[in-house]
XYZ file of C-alpha atoms in Angstrom:
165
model
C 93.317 170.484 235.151
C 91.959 167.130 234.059
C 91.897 166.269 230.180
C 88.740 165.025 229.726
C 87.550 162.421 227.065
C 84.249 162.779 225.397
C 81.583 159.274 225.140
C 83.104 159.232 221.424
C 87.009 158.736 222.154
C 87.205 154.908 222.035
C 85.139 155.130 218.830
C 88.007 157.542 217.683
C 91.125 155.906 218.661
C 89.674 152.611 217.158
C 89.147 154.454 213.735
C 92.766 155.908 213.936
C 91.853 160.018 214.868
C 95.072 161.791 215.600
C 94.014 162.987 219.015
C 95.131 165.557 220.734
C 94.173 168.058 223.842
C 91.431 171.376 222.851
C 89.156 173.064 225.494
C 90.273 170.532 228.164
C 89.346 167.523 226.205
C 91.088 164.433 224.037
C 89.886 165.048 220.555
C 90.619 164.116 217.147
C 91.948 166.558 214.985
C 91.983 164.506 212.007
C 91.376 161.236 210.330
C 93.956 160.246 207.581
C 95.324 163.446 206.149
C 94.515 166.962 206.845
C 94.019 167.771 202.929
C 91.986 164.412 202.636
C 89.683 165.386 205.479
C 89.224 168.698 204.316
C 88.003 167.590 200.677
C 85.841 165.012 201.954
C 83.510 168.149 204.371
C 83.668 170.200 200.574
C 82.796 167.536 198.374
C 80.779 164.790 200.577
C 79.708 164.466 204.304
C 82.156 164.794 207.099
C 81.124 163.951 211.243
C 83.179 166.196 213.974
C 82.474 165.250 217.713
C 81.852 168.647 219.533
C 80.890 166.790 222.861
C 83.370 169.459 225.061
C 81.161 172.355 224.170
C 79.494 173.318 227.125
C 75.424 172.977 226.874
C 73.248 175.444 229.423
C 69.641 175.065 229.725
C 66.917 177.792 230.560
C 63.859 176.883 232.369
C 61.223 178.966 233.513
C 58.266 181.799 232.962
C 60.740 184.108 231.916
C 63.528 182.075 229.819
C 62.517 183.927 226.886
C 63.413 187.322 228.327
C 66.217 186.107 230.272
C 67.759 184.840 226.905
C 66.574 188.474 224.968
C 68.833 189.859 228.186
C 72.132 187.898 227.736
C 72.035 187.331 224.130
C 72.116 190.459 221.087
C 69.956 188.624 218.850
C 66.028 188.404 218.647
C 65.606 185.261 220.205
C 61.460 185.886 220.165
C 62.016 184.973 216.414
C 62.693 181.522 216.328
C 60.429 179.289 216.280
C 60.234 175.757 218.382
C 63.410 173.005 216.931
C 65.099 176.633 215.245
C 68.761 177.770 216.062
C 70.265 181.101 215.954
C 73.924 182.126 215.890
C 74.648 185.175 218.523
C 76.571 186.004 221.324
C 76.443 187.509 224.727
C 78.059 190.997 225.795
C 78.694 192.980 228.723
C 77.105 196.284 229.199
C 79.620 198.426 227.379
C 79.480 196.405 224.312
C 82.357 193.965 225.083
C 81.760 190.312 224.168
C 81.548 187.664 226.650
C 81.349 184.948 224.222
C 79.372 183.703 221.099
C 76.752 181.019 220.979
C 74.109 179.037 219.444
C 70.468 179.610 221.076
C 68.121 176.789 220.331
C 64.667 176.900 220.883
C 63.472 173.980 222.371
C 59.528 174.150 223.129
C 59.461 174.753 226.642
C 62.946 176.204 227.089
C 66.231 177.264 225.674
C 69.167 175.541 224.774
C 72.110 177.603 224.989
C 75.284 176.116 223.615
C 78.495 177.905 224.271
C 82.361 177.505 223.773
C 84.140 174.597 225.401
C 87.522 177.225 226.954
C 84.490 179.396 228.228
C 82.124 177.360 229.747
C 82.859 177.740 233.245
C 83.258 181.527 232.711
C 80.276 181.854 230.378
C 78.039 179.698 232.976
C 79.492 182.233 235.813
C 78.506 185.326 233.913
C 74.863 184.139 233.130
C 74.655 183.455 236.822
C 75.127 187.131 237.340
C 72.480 187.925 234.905
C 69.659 186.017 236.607
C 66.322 187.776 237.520
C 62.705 186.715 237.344
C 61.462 183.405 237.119
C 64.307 181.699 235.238
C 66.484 178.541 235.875
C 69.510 177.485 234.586
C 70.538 173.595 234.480
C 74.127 173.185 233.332
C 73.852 170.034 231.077
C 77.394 170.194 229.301
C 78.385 166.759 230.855
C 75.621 164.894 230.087
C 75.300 166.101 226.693
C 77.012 164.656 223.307
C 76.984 166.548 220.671
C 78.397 165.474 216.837
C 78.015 167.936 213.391
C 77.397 167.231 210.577
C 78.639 169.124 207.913
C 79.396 168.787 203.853
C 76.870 168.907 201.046
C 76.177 165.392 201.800
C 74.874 165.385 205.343
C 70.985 166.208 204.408
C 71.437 162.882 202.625
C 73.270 160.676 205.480
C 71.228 162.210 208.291
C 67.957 160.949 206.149
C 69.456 157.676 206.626
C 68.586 157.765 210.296
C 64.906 158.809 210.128
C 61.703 158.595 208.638
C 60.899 162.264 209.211
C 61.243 164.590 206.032
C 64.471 166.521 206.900
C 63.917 168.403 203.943
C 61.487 170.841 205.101
């Protein structure tokens, strides 16, 4: 198998990211030390590049069912730009993997685990009925989080929408 490198590696090796291999791709682990990094996601605003997870869109008159199908959660709930955390499972209960669903306006966003894609994008393959379409869009997709108490704050920064509400 191929390591892969997401569109932010050079931007990490320039900054000094410890890089290493996880789900197939070159990623940084850390900047500086582990503690450091840590402290600064608690206390501030910290960026992780989670390009390699594996992005699966749902088209169609019935995406919205199709997604009620595959995932446990009530999907019908969320409302367009909302997220939900749930995951998909085979009929006797087992889990294939977990998720986010996104609502998007006119389709779904699903965004599942980089080591599962393939496996995850097989399985909802299997599931397919009605007038639904999938469009696997993890390679053409980057994806960085932003996470500390900080990151309302720096995100603002980049718009002139209220990110508040």
């Amino acid at each position: 198998m191929t390591v892969q490198r997401t569109a932010f590696y050079d931007r990490h090796v320039a900054l000094g990211g410890k890089i290493v291999e996880f789900g197939g791709y070159e990623m940084p682990v850390q900047y500086g030390g582990i503690i450091e990094a840590h402290a600064r996601v608690r206390t501030a605003v910290g960026v992780f590049d989670v390009s390699h997870m594996g992005e699966v869109e749902v088209w169609g008159r019935d995406a919205l069912a199709f997604v009620q199908h595959v995932t446990i959660n009530d999907a019908a709930r969320l409302s367009e730009g909302r997220v939900q955390y749930s995951a998909m499972c085979y009929p006797d209960g087992g889990i294939v993997d977990d998720l986010l669903v996104y609502h998007m306006g006119d389709h779904y966003m699903l965004v599942i685990n980089a080591a599962n894609t393939a496996k995850d994008i097989e399985w909802l393959h299997q599931q397919l009925s009605g007038d639904v379409k999938l469009k696997d869009r993890s390679n053409d997709i980057s994806l960085l989080a932003v996470q500390g108490p900080h990151s309302l704050a720096t995100l603002q920064k980049l718009t002139a929408a209220d990110l508040s509400a």
